[in-house]
Every structure is written in structure tokens, then in C-alpha cells.
Short mmCIF file of C-alpha atoms in Angstrom, two decimals:
data_model
loop_
_atom_site.label_atom_id
_atom_site.label_comp_id
_atom_site.label_asym_id
_atom_site.label_seq_id
_atom_site.Cartn_x
_atom_site.Cartn_y
_atom_site.Cartn_z
CA UNK A 183 0.00 0.00 0.00
CA UNK A 184 2.71 2.43 0.94
CA UNK A 185 4.74 1.47 -2.12
CA UNK A 186 1.75 2.13 -4.28
CA UNK A 187 1.18 5.63 -2.96
CA UNK A 188 4.84 6.59 -3.40
CA UNK A 189 4.75 5.41 -6.98
CA UNK A 190 1.44 7.09 -7.61
CA UNK A 191 2.70 10.31 -5.96
CA UNK A 192 5.70 10.39 -8.20
CA UNK A 193 3.65 9.75 -11.26
CA UNK A 194 1.33 12.58 -10.27
CA UNK A 195 4.20 14.96 -9.77
CA UNK A 196 5.53 14.23 -13.23
CA UNK A 197 2.07 14.71 -14.66
CA UNK A 198 1.70 17.92 -12.76
CA UNK A 199 4.96 19.40 -13.98
CA UNK A 200 4.11 18.31 -17.47
CA UNK A 201 0.70 19.90 -17.31
CA UNK A 202 2.06 23.05 -15.76
CA UNK A 203 4.53 23.43 -18.62
CA UNK A 204 1.67 22.82 -20.99
CA UNK A 205 -0.47 25.69 -19.74
CA UNK A 206 2.23 28.10 -18.70
CA UNK A 207 3.01 31.04 -20.89
CA UNK A 208 5.77 33.44 -19.89
CA UNK A 209 3.23 35.35 -17.74
CA UNK A 210 2.63 32.44 -15.40
CA UNK A 211 5.44 32.48 -12.93
CA UNK A 212 6.64 31.15 -9.64
CA UNK A 213 3.99 30.71 -7.04
CA UNK A 214 1.08 30.71 -9.48
CA UNK A 215 2.77 27.97 -11.49
CA UNK A 216 3.20 25.90 -8.33
CA UNK A 217 -0.43 26.36 -7.45
CA UNK A 218 -1.63 25.34 -10.87
CA UNK A 219 0.65 22.30 -10.64
CA UNK A 220 -0.95 21.38 -7.34
CA UNK A 221 -4.44 21.61 -8.78
CA UNK A 222 -3.30 19.62 -11.79
CA UNK A 223 -2.13 16.87 -9.46
CA UNK A 224 -5.44 16.95 -7.67
CA UNK A 225 -7.51 16.74 -10.83
CA UNK A 226 -5.32 14.08 -12.39
CA UNK A 227 -5.69 11.87 -9.34
CA UNK A 228 -9.43 11.73 -9.93
CA UNK A 229 -9.55 11.96 -13.69
CA UNK A 230 -6.85 10.05 -15.53
CA UNK A 231 -7.97 11.47 -18.86
CA UNK A 232 -7.30 15.06 -17.76
CA UNK A 233 -5.48 17.01 -20.45
CA UNK A 234 -4.91 20.34 -18.74
CA UNK A 235 -6.75 23.42 -17.62
CA UNK A 236 -8.55 25.66 -20.00
CA UNK A 237 -8.49 29.44 -20.00
CA UNK A 238 -11.76 29.33 -21.95
CA UNK A 239 -13.51 27.33 -19.21
CA UNK A 240 -12.05 29.80 -16.69
CA UNK A 241 -13.44 32.70 -18.67
CA UNK A 242 -16.88 31.11 -18.74
CA UNK A 243 -16.75 30.55 -15.01
CA UNK A 244 -15.75 34.16 -14.37
CA UNK A 245 -18.56 35.57 -16.51
CA UNK A 246 -21.20 33.03 -15.53
CA UNK A 247 -24.07 33.96 -13.30
CA UNK A 248 -24.75 30.90 -11.22
CA UNK A 249 -26.75 32.78 -8.51
CA UNK A 250 -26.61 29.69 -6.34
CA UNK A 251 -24.74 31.41 -3.54
CA UNK A 252 -25.68 34.47 -1.52
CA UNK A 253 -28.19 36.79 -3.17
CA UNK A 254 -25.94 39.86 -3.12
CA UNK A 255 -23.18 38.14 -5.07
CA UNK A 256 -24.70 36.24 -8.02
CA UNK A 257 -21.49 36.37 -10.08
CA UNK A 258 -17.74 36.96 -9.83
CA UNK A 259 -18.38 40.09 -11.86
CA UNK A 260 -20.65 41.47 -9.11
CA UNK A 261 -17.53 42.74 -7.39
CA UNK A 262 -14.67 42.15 -9.81
CA UNK A 263 -16.16 44.27 -12.63
CA UNK A 264 -17.03 43.05 -16.10
CA UNK A 265 -13.42 42.67 -17.13
CA UNK A 266 -10.42 40.97 -15.53
CA UNK A 267 -8.25 43.94 -16.47
CA UNK A 268 -10.26 46.69 -14.79
CA UNK A 269 -10.61 47.50 -11.10
CA UNK A 270 -13.57 46.20 -9.19
CA UNK A 271 -15.27 47.38 -6.03
CA UNK A 272 -16.38 45.55 -2.91
CA UNK A 273 -19.97 46.00 -1.80
CA UNK A 274 -18.61 48.17 0.99
CA UNK A 275 -16.90 50.46 -1.51
CA UNK A 276 -13.26 49.41 -1.42
CA UNK A 277 -11.42 49.21 -4.69
CA UNK A 278 -10.33 45.74 -5.84
CA UNK A 279 -7.23 45.53 -8.00
CA UNK A 280 -7.79 43.90 -11.42
CA UNK A 281 -7.85 40.09 -11.39
CA UNK A 282 -5.61 39.67 -14.44
CA UNK A 283 -2.08 38.67 -13.56
CA UNK A 284 -0.72 41.16 -16.10
CA UNK A 285 -2.39 44.04 -14.24
CA UNK A 286 -1.75 42.85 -10.69
CA UNK A 287 1.44 40.80 -10.79
CA UNK A 288 1.60 40.25 -7.04
CA UNK A 289 -1.95 38.97 -6.77
CA UNK A 290 -1.40 35.20 -6.77
CA UNK A 291 1.77 35.03 -4.73
CA UNK A 292 0.46 33.93 -1.34
CA UNK A 293 -1.08 30.48 -1.09
CA UNK A 294 -2.82 31.16 2.22
CA UNK A 295 -4.52 34.21 0.81
CA UNK A 296 -5.46 32.39 -2.37
CA UNK A 297 -7.03 29.56 -0.37
CA UNK A 298 -8.91 32.06 1.78
CA UNK A 299 -10.44 33.92 -1.12
CA UNK A 300 -11.38 30.77 -3.07
CA UNK A 301 -13.03 29.43 0.08
CA UNK A 302 -14.96 32.63 0.77
CA UNK A 303 -15.91 33.68 -2.71
CA UNK A 304 -16.91 30.26 -4.02
CA UNK A 305 -19.26 30.01 -1.04
CA UNK A 306 -20.59 33.50 -1.67
CA UNK A 307 -21.12 33.12 -5.43
CA UNK A 308 -21.67 29.38 -5.98
CA UNK A 309 -22.87 28.38 -2.56
CA UNK A 310 -20.30 25.58 -2.39
CA UNK A 311 -16.56 25.03 -2.48
CA UNK A 312 -14.96 25.14 -5.90
CA UNK A 313 -13.46 22.02 -7.44
CA UNK A 314 -9.77 21.85 -8.22
CA UNK A 315 -10.77 21.90 -11.89
CA UNK A 316 -12.63 25.19 -11.47
CA UNK A 317 -9.82 26.78 -9.53
CA UNK A 318 -7.24 25.65 -12.07
CA UNK A 319 -9.31 26.90 -14.99
CA UNK A 320 -9.90 30.21 -13.24
CA UNK A 321 -6.21 30.79 -12.50
CA UNK A 322 -5.26 29.75 -16.00
CA UNK A 323 -7.68 32.28 -17.42
CA UNK A 324 -6.34 35.05 -15.17
CA UNK A 325 -2.75 34.13 -16.03
CA UNK A 326 -3.44 34.64 -19.71
CA UNK A 327 -5.18 37.98 -19.37
CA UNK B 170 -12.64 118.24 22.57
CA UNK B 171 -12.16 115.11 24.61
CA UNK B 172 -10.68 111.81 23.58
CA UNK B 173 -13.36 109.48 24.89
CA UNK B 174 -12.42 106.16 23.37
CA UNK B 175 -8.72 105.42 23.46
CA UNK B 176 -7.06 103.70 20.52
CA UNK B 177 -6.78 100.25 22.19
CA UNK B 178 -10.51 100.32 22.92
CA UNK B 179 -11.39 101.28 19.37
CA UNK B 180 -9.11 98.63 17.89
CA UNK B 181 -10.68 96.12 20.27
CA UNK B 182 -14.15 97.10 19.14
CA UNK B 183 -13.54 96.73 15.42
CA UNK B 184 -11.42 93.61 15.72
CA UNK B 185 -14.26 92.10 17.72
CA UNK B 186 -16.75 93.06 15.03
CA UNK B 187 -14.67 91.15 12.48
CA UNK B 188 -14.30 88.11 14.76
CA UNK B 189 -18.03 88.04 15.58
CA UNK B 190 -18.99 88.30 11.92
CA UNK B 191 -16.66 85.42 11.01
CA UNK B 192 -17.89 83.35 13.96
CA UNK B 193 -21.52 84.05 13.13
CA UNK B 194 -21.16 83.13 9.46
CA UNK B 195 -19.24 79.92 10.22
CA UNK B 196 -21.55 79.11 13.11
CA UNK B 197 -24.97 79.77 11.62
CA UNK B 198 -24.54 79.38 7.89
CA UNK B 199 -21.73 77.12 6.75
CA UNK B 200 -21.64 73.31 7.12
CA UNK B 201 -19.83 71.76 10.08
CA UNK B 202 -16.47 71.33 8.34
CA UNK B 203 -15.96 75.09 8.74
CA UNK B 204 -15.46 74.39 12.43
CA UNK B 205 -11.73 75.14 12.25
CA UNK B 206 -12.31 78.73 11.07
CA UNK B 207 -15.11 79.09 13.62
CA UNK B 208 -12.67 78.01 16.35
CA UNK B 209 -10.05 80.49 15.17
CA UNK B 210 -12.61 83.29 15.37
CA UNK B 211 -13.55 82.04 18.83
CA UNK B 212 -9.96 82.01 20.07
CA UNK B 213 -9.48 85.53 18.69
CA UNK B 214 -12.62 86.62 20.55
CA UNK B 215 -11.33 85.01 23.72
CA UNK B 216 -8.10 86.99 23.55
CA UNK B 217 -9.92 90.22 22.72
CA UNK B 218 -12.40 89.76 25.56
CA UNK B 219 -9.67 88.98 28.07
CA UNK B 220 -8.01 92.22 27.04
CA UNK B 221 -11.28 94.14 27.30
CA UNK B 222 -11.94 92.87 30.82
CA UNK B 223 -8.46 93.88 31.95
CA UNK B 224 -8.79 97.19 30.14
CA UNK B 225 -12.03 97.74 31.98
CA UNK B 226 -9.97 97.92 35.15
CA UNK B 227 -6.67 99.39 34.00
CA UNK B 228 -7.67 101.30 30.87
CA UNK B 229 -8.26 105.00 30.33
CA UNK B 230 -11.12 106.57 32.33
CA UNK B 231 -14.03 106.03 29.92
CA UNK B 232 -12.98 102.43 29.26
CA UNK B 233 -13.19 101.52 32.93
CA UNK B 234 -16.27 99.66 34.06
CA UNK B 235 -16.34 101.88 37.17
CA UNK B 236 -17.20 104.84 34.95
CA UNK B 237 -20.24 103.03 33.46
CA UNK B 238 -23.54 104.61 34.53
CA UNK B 239 -25.22 101.36 35.55
CA UNK B 240 -27.69 102.60 38.17
CA UNK B 241 -31.12 101.33 37.23
CA UNK B 242 -32.75 104.65 38.12
CA UNK B 243 -30.42 106.35 35.61
CA UNK B 244 -31.39 103.84 32.99
CA UNK B 245 -35.07 104.43 33.64
CA UNK B 246 -34.64 108.18 33.50
CA UNK B 247 -32.57 107.95 30.32
CA UNK B 248 -35.08 105.79 28.50
CA UNK B 249 -37.88 108.20 29.44
CA UNK B 250 -35.87 111.14 28.15
CA UNK B 251 -35.20 109.27 24.90
CA UNK B 252 -38.94 108.75 24.46
CA UNK B 253 -39.44 112.46 25.00
CA UNK B 254 -36.66 113.10 22.52
CA UNK B 255 -34.67 115.08 25.06
CA UNK B 256 -31.83 112.78 26.03
CA UNK B 257 -28.99 114.16 28.08
CA UNK B 258 -25.62 113.98 26.42
CA UNK B 259 -23.11 111.66 28.11
CA UNK B 260 -19.42 111.84 27.39
CA UNK B 261 -18.85 108.12 27.74
CA UNK B 262 -21.65 105.59 27.54
CA UNK B 263 -25.18 106.67 28.26
CA UNK B 264 -26.96 104.32 30.73
CA UNK B 265 -28.63 102.31 27.96
CA UNK B 266 -25.35 102.01 26.09
CA UNK B 267 -23.50 100.95 29.23
CA UNK B 268 -26.04 98.17 29.92
CA UNK B 269 -25.80 97.14 26.32
CA UNK B 270 -22.03 96.72 26.67
CA UNK B 271 -22.47 94.67 29.84
CA UNK B 272 -24.97 92.36 28.11
CA UNK B 273 -22.79 92.05 25.01
CA UNK B 274 -19.65 91.29 27.00
CA UNK B 275 -21.50 88.78 29.17
CA UNK B 276 -22.90 86.95 26.12
CA UNK B 277 -19.56 86.99 24.33
CA UNK B 278 -17.68 85.61 27.34
CA UNK B 279 -20.37 82.93 27.72
CA UNK B 280 -20.04 82.08 24.03
CA UNK B 281 -16.27 81.71 24.23
CA UNK B 282 -16.43 79.54 27.36
CA UNK B 283 -19.22 77.28 26.11
CA UNK B 284 -17.53 77.14 22.71
CA UNK B 285 -14.26 75.91 24.16
CA UNK B 286 -16.16 73.38 26.31
CA UNK B 287 -18.17 72.13 23.34
CA UNK B 288 -15.02 71.83 21.25
CA UNK B 289 -13.24 69.94 24.01
CA UNK B 290 -16.13 67.66 24.98
CA UNK B 291 -17.58 66.83 21.58
CA UNK B 292 -14.55 67.04 19.33
CA UNK B 293 -11.71 66.31 21.75
CA UNK B 294 -9.97 69.42 20.46
CA UNK B 295 -8.73 72.63 22.04
CA UNK B 296 -7.42 73.69 25.45
CA UNK B 297 -10.14 71.99 27.52
CA UNK B 298 -10.21 68.67 25.66
CA UNK B 299 -8.24 67.02 28.43
CA UNK B 300 -10.83 67.68 31.13
CA UNK B 301 -14.14 67.96 29.29
CA UNK B 302 -16.28 64.84 28.97
CA UNK B 303 -18.71 64.44 26.09
CA UNK B 304 -21.86 65.16 28.11
CA UNK B 305 -20.46 68.48 29.36
CA UNK B 306 -19.50 69.35 25.80
CA UNK B 307 -22.96 68.49 24.62
CA UNK B 308 -24.71 70.64 27.23
CA UNK B 309 -22.25 73.46 26.51
CA UNK B 310 -23.16 73.31 22.86
CA UNK B 311 -26.84 73.75 23.69
CA UNK B 312 -26.01 76.78 25.84
CA UNK B 313 -23.67 78.03 23.10
CA UNK B 314 -26.52 77.97 20.58
CA UNK B 315 -28.89 79.80 22.90
CA UNK B 316 -26.23 82.42 23.71
CA UNK B 317 -25.52 82.84 19.99
CA UNK B 318 -29.18 83.60 19.30
CA UNK B 319 -29.11 85.96 22.29
CA UNK B 320 -26.09 87.70 20.80
CA UNK B 321 -27.87 88.18 17.49
CA UNK B 322 -30.66 90.00 19.33
CA UNK B 323 -28.22 91.98 21.44
CA UNK B 324 -26.27 93.09 18.37
CA UNK B 325 -29.54 94.07 16.69
CA UNK B 326 -30.52 96.19 19.70
CA UNK B 327 -27.00 97.65 19.82
CA UNK B 328 -27.26 98.68 16.16
CA UNK B 329 -30.72 100.07 16.78
CA UNK B 330 -29.26 102.19 19.58
CA UNK B 331 -26.52 103.46 17.28
CA UNK B 332 -29.13 104.22 14.64
CA UNK B 333 -31.32 106.15 17.09
CA UNK B 334 -28.30 108.09 18.39
CA UNK B 335 -26.93 109.03 14.97
CA UNK B 336 -30.11 109.56 12.98
CA UNK B 337 -32.59 110.90 15.49
CA UNK B 338 -30.38 112.70 17.99
CA UNK B 339 -27.51 113.47 15.59
CA UNK B 340 -24.87 112.16 17.98
CA UNK B 341 -22.04 110.97 15.75
CA UNK B 342 -21.39 107.85 17.86
CA UNK B 343 -20.13 105.85 14.91
CA UNK B 344 -17.52 108.48 14.05
CA UNK B 345 -16.54 108.68 17.72
CA UNK B 346 -15.96 104.91 17.82
CA UNK B 347 -13.68 105.32 14.82
CA UNK B 348 -11.81 108.51 15.65
CA UNK B 349 -12.22 108.58 19.41
CA UNK B 350 -12.88 112.29 19.93
CA UNK B 351 -16.03 113.87 21.18
CA UNK B 352 -16.89 117.53 21.67
CA UNK B 353 -17.10 117.90 25.40
CA UNK B 354 -16.09 120.08 28.26
CA UNK B 355 -15.44 117.07 30.48
CA UNK B 356 -11.82 117.22 31.51
CA UNK B 357 -11.80 113.95 33.37
CA UNK B 358 -10.65 111.99 30.46
CA UNK B 359 -7.32 111.73 29.16
CA UNK B 360 -3.68 112.21 28.96
CA UNK B 361 -2.21 112.23 25.50
CA UNK B 362 -3.43 109.30 23.45
CA UNK B 363 0.04 107.87 23.11
CA UNK B 364 0.37 106.70 26.70
CA UNK B 365 -2.86 104.71 26.51
CA UNK B 366 -1.81 103.20 23.23
CA UNK B 367 1.53 102.07 24.61
CA UNK B 368 -0.01 100.69 27.81
CA UNK B 369 -2.78 99.03 25.83
CA UNK B 370 -0.28 97.42 23.50
CA UNK B 371 1.72 96.05 26.42
CA UNK B 372 -1.40 94.68 28.10
CA UNK B 373 -2.68 93.20 24.89
CA UNK B 374 0.63 91.57 24.00
CA UNK B 375 1.00 90.15 27.52
CA UNK B 376 -2.54 88.75 27.60
CA UNK B 377 -2.26 87.31 24.11
CA UNK B 378 1.11 85.73 24.83
CA UNK B 379 -0.06 84.25 28.11
CA UNK B 380 -3.26 82.83 26.62
CA UNK B 381 -1.42 81.35 23.64
CA UNK B 382 1.27 79.70 25.78
CA UNK B 383 -1.19 78.33 28.34
CA UNK B 384 -3.73 77.42 25.66
CA UNK B 385 -1.27 75.54 23.49
CA UNK B 386 0.14 73.71 26.52
CA UNK B 387 -3.36 72.68 27.63
CA UNK B 388 -4.39 71.70 24.11
CA UNK B 389 -1.40 69.40 23.77
CA UNK B 390 -2.42 67.25 26.75
CA UNK B 391 -4.03 63.95 25.69
CA UNK B 392 -7.79 64.51 25.33
CA UNK B 393 -10.00 62.86 27.94
CA UNK B 394 -12.23 61.08 25.43
CA UNK B 395 -9.85 59.79 22.80
CA UNK B 396 -6.58 57.88 22.69
CA UNK B 397 -4.39 56.67 19.89
CA UNK B 398 -4.50 52.89 19.62
CA UNK B 399 -2.27 50.58 17.63
CA UNK B 400 -4.27 48.83 14.91
CA UNK B 401 -3.10 45.22 14.48
CA UNK B 402 -1.81 44.38 11.01
CA UNK B 403 -4.18 41.38 10.87
CA UNK B 404 -7.17 43.63 11.25
CA UNK B 405 -6.14 45.95 8.45
CA UNK B 406 -5.24 43.04 6.18
CA UNK B 407 -8.24 40.80 6.79
CA UNK B 408 -11.11 43.21 7.44
CA UNK B 409 -9.65 46.21 5.64
CA UNK B 410 -9.50 44.27 2.37
CA UNK B 411 -13.23 44.64 1.84
CA UNK B 412 -14.23 47.65 3.93
CA UNK B 413 -12.80 50.34 6.21
CA UNK B 414 -10.83 48.93 9.11
CA UNK B 415 -13.54 50.35 11.35
CA UNK B 416 -12.39 51.87 14.59
CA UNK B 417 -13.33 49.66 17.57
CA UNK B 418 -15.12 52.60 19.23
CA UNK B 419 -17.82 52.42 16.56
CA UNK B 420 -19.54 49.35 18.08
CA UNK B 421 -20.20 47.78 21.47
CA UNK B 422 -18.20 44.84 22.80
CA UNK B 423 -21.26 42.61 22.43
CA UNK B 424 -21.71 43.66 18.80
CA UNK B 425 -18.07 43.01 17.98
CA UNK B 426 -18.29 39.53 19.52
CA UNK B 427 -21.38 38.69 17.51
CA UNK B 428 -19.90 39.99 14.27
CA UNK B 429 -16.64 38.13 14.76
CA UNK B 430 -18.50 34.92 15.62
CA UNK B 431 -20.64 35.06 12.48
CA UNK B 432 -18.18 35.71 9.71
CA UNK B 433 -19.48 32.84 7.53
CA UNK B 434 -22.46 35.01 6.78
CA UNK B 435 -21.12 38.54 7.01
CA UNK B 436 -23.69 40.92 5.54
CA UNK B 437 -24.43 38.56 2.70
CA UNK B 438 -20.92 37.30 2.06
CA UNK B 439 -18.69 34.57 3.37
CA UNK B 440 -15.92 36.33 5.26
CA UNK B 441 -14.66 33.34 7.22
CA UNK B 442 -11.19 33.38 8.77
CA UNK B 443 -9.09 30.88 10.69
CA UNK B 444 -9.76 30.64 14.42
CA UNK B 445 -6.45 32.18 15.48
CA UNK B 446 -6.92 35.30 13.38
CA UNK B 447 -10.51 35.64 14.55
CA UNK B 448 -9.40 35.46 18.17
CA UNK B 449 -6.71 38.14 17.69
CA UNK B 450 -8.99 40.56 15.91
CA UNK B 451 -11.88 39.95 18.29
CA UNK B 452 -9.64 40.66 21.27
CA UNK B 453 -8.54 43.98 19.79
CA UNK B 454 -12.08 45.08 18.97
CA UNK B 455 -13.57 44.04 22.29
CA UNK B 456 -10.77 45.66 24.29
CA UNK B 457 -11.28 49.04 22.60
CA UNK B 458 -15.08 48.97 22.28
CA UNK B 459 -17.28 52.11 22.22
CA UNK B 460 -17.59 52.23 26.00
CA UNK B 461 -13.85 52.88 26.32
CA UNK B 462 -13.99 56.07 24.21
CA UNK B 463 -15.79 59.32 25.03
CA UNK B 464 -15.95 60.80 21.54
CA UNK B 465 -19.08 62.10 19.89
CA UNK B 466 -19.21 59.15 17.51
CA UNK B 467 -18.70 56.57 20.28
CA UNK B 468 -21.43 58.18 22.38
CA UNK B 469 -24.00 58.75 19.66
CA UNK B 470 -23.42 55.83 17.31
CA UNK B 471 -20.87 53.37 18.70
CA UNK B 472 -22.70 52.65 21.93
CA UNK B 473 -26.08 52.16 20.25
CA UNK B 474 -26.72 48.51 19.39
CA UNK B 475 -28.81 47.58 16.38
CA UNK B 476 -30.14 44.09 15.55
CA UNK B 477 -28.05 44.08 12.34
CA UNK B 478 -25.01 45.49 14.16
CA UNK B 479 -24.84 47.99 11.31
CA UNK B 480 -23.97 51.51 12.45
CA UNK B 481 -25.89 52.88 9.47
CA UNK B 482 -29.07 51.57 11.13
CA UNK B 483 -28.55 53.79 14.16
CA UNK B 484 -31.16 56.56 14.13
CA UNK B 485 -28.52 59.18 14.88
CA UNK B 486 -26.46 58.03 11.89
CA UNK B 487 -29.44 58.48 9.61
CA UNK B 488 -30.20 61.90 11.05
CA UNK B 489 -26.61 63.10 10.65
CA UNK B 490 -26.52 61.94 7.02
CA UNK B 491 -30.04 62.94 5.97
CA UNK B 492 -28.78 65.76 3.74
CA UNK B 493 -26.36 63.54 1.88
CA UNK B 494 -27.69 62.65 -1.53
CA UNK B 495 -27.77 58.89 -2.27
CA UNK B 496 -25.70 59.59 -5.37
CA UNK B 497 -22.75 60.54 -3.16
CA UNK B 498 -22.54 56.97 -1.88
CA UNK B 499 -22.36 55.73 -5.45
CA UNK B 500 -19.41 57.98 -6.34
CA UNK B 501 -16.33 55.98 -7.18
CA UNK B 502 -14.35 57.57 -4.34
CA UNK B 503 -17.02 56.61 -1.80
CA UNK B 504 -18.64 53.45 -3.12
CA UNK B 505 -21.04 52.81 -0.27
CA UNK B 506 -22.60 54.14 2.90
CA UNK B 507 -20.27 52.10 5.05
CA UNK B 508 -17.11 53.57 3.55
CA UNK B 509 -16.70 56.24 6.26
CA UNK B 510 -13.26 57.16 4.99
CA UNK B 511 -14.82 58.34 1.72
CA UNK B 512 -15.75 61.61 3.45
CA UNK B 513 -14.45 61.38 7.03
CA UNK B 514 -10.74 61.62 6.35
CA UNK B 515 -9.88 60.75 9.97
CA UNK B 516 -12.31 57.82 10.28
CA UNK B 517 -9.63 55.23 10.93
CA UNK B 518 -8.48 57.12 14.02
CA UNK B 519 -12.03 57.02 15.42
CA UNK B 520 -12.09 60.80 15.86
CA UNK B 521 -14.56 61.88 13.16
CA UNK B 522 -13.75 65.55 13.65
CA UNK B 523 -16.17 67.94 11.97
CA UNK B 524 -13.38 69.75 10.21
CA UNK B 525 -12.05 66.52 8.70
CA UNK B 526 -15.19 66.01 6.63
CA UNK B 527 -14.52 66.47 2.92
CA UNK B 528 -17.45 65.65 0.69
CA UNK B 529 -16.17 64.50 -2.68
CA UNK B 530 -16.64 66.96 -5.50
CA UNK B 531 -19.75 66.77 -7.59
CA UNK B 532 -21.84 66.78 -4.47
CA UNK B 533 -24.22 69.26 -2.95
CA UNK B 534 -23.37 70.06 0.62
#
């Protein structure tokens, strides 16, 4: 059993690095790359046919209007504005820096913060936690903007 | 020819007119963020009045209060003679004028004292901020407003008196208050004007200097109702990401506990945090709750609990902001009603001074 998990862990890591290289343009760097690799590993462990995250699926998620969460926040765009490259505003009036990595290069550099905001905002907008697939797609989309 | 009003007295009179006009405009007409200019006018009045009271004892003969004809029988007689259009001519004040000055000086002194108390108690500013609690400041402000209305009436009667004297009885009292001389055979009055001017200048400079030194020293003592507290970095980072890092004095300890224990549903959003961070922030908020501050905002809004815990649901909040157009909250620089900092530039310190209010442009006051 333990042998199996070591082997499977290694295989996952290789897959993750491979997948990360696959999606990463020059804009995706450092910490964000690591995070995407982690999500890749997570998705791959459940879905062997996984071929990588999609910026297009991330875009659809960002602009979708699930309205399954809290009534004041039906969509990501409720607070983050209608474009990843423009500033948003919290419901309390604070400015939110653009989501696109190109506009806010230091945005995805802290894993604790990233986990916090995915936890909070997925609950607020979707009414549930996001899957690793959704998070990976979302970050991939933001990395290419 | 007698010099009735010495130069220091005349300068006092006209300087006071300027200060009262400024104080009246900034007190009655302009919005509350003109408070700083109003205070400057008040301090100037305080210095001028202190000089006048001293000059009433040590000044030239007609400036001294002892020379005022304040006997009530004289007043009665004088008013009767005015009605008969045969008033006696007085070199200094006539009895009505003398009483007028007493009333004016009394009201002005009361205004300065209640003004400084209101400033200290409500705003935690000025020389008496270190001893004046909010309630005293609040009562003082009520008295201040009544005295201000009283002063308006007193000034109106004063001007009426001047009008009657100049127009009906052809006494050039206005010219006398400017030039100082009056045709009179009374020899009581004066030495050469120069000696009064020099003595007046020395008195005035000494009184001004003393009041400024003492006043500044008193004003620099920590105010009784407000203290500077260190905001934890966690609080600014976690709570300040979405809204103002509200000062702890804006809510009660019970409200802060409830808010911090219900972050999963925080005004319609999930604002959950890890337990350690929650505990740190909660401790800071509860320790510095509204009951530990004696500011206007802590007294009138912070200490009032609402079922939603929102301070914008406090009746006083609504009353204070009733003239603010809803469109102001939608301005980009404000964003929402709960972004205090959008207009109250000192919101994060918990002071909410009147003169730190800056409505964003494009707004009606």
C-alpha cells in the first residue's frame, strides 16, 4: 500500500509538472505555477484522462451567473467588474485591483490568501466550495489575461 | 474736545466686530467642516475679551467699568428722556449704552467659554479637551446655541441704539468709535493718546502671549475622550481588504463579539477566517469597544446597538446623514454608505472631527 502511494505520488508529480509546462506562458510564474501544478495533481488523481486546464472554461466561469450562492453576489463580476483587467469594487466600496495577472502581478503570490479567497468567494457566489478543476481553470484564465 | 475712546478700545471694538462676523457666518450658515475657522474666530474673541476685561480695570477713564452709569434709576430716566426726545448727552456711555455693553460682554464671554467646552467635549480638540467629557461638551453646545441667538438680538438692539443716536439725535457715535474724539467740556478723560496706546499694546501683547502659551500647553495634553491605539496588522489586512478597518469605538463589545462569531455570513458574504486570526482581531475590537472612548461618535453611534449590528441603522447616523444625496454613496471615491473614509478623512483614528469632513466633488453640501 505504501509502495503504491509513493509510486502514484511520483507519477502525479511528473504529470503535474508536465501539465504546468503545458499551460504556462511566460506570464505564469513562480507561485502561481506551483499552485496550478498542485491543482493539476489533484484533478489528475481523480480523472486520468485530464489534459490540462482551459483558459476558456475559466473565462466562462468568471462571466457566468450561477446565482446559487448568496443573493448579493450572483457572479464573480458582481464585485470584480465586467473585465479581468479593470478594477472592481467591494460591496462596501473598497477598490479591488484587477484580477488579471498582467495588471496585478503580485496577486497570486500567497497560497494562504489564495485559499482564503477561493473558500470565501466560491461560497458567496456558488454556494459551495470550488473544485480543483474550477480553480485551475480560473487561475489559467487570469494568467493569460 | 475730549478723547473718549482710546485707541486700544477702538481697535478692540472693530477687531471684535470682524471676529463676531466670522464666527456668526461659520456658526450659523456654513456646514460643520468650517469648524476650524469658527474656532479660530472664537480664540481671537477670547483673547480680545480677556483684554477688554483687563482694560475695563486698567484702561483709560471712559474704558473703565467703574465709569459706566449702571444705576437702574439712571437707565429708567434715560429711556424716558429718549422717548421724549430730550436725552442728556453723556461723554462716555449713556446708561442704555453701558447696559448694552455689559450684556454684550456677558454673552460673548459665555459664548467663548461654552464654545471651548463644546469643542473639548464633543470634538476632543482645544485647550479643555483634556478635562471635558462628552456630556459636558454636549450641554455646553446647547447653551452656546442659545447664547448665539441671544447675541444676534443683542447686536440688533445695539445697532438700533446706534441708529437712534446718529439719525434721530444726531450724535455721531459711529464716528466717535472710529476717531475717538467727542466735543465735550469734560476734563476727566485723558492724557495724550500715546500713553494709553503704549499701555494698551503692552497689556494686549502680555494677555495674548499668556493665553497662547497656556492654551497651546493645555491643548497638547491627551484629550479625555480619545486615545491613539495601535491597529493590528491582521485587522487591516483581513477586514480592511473589503471595507474600512472600522475603529473599535464604533460598536459595542457585544456587537463586535457577535460579528466576529458570524463571519461565515457577514452581511451577505462569506468572510470566514481561521480561528487564530478571529481570536486576535476579536480581542482587539472588544478591548477598545465604544464604551472605552468618550468621543461624539462613540457616544452617539458606537454605543447604540442595532439588531443588524450595522452603524448605518442607528437613528442618529441616519439623522446626521439625511442631507447627503444617495448619489454621493455611489461615487467611485465613496462606493457605499459604510465607507466612512470616503468623506471622514480621519475615520480610521475614530475621531470623526467635523473639520475633517470632505465631501467628494460633484456633491451638494
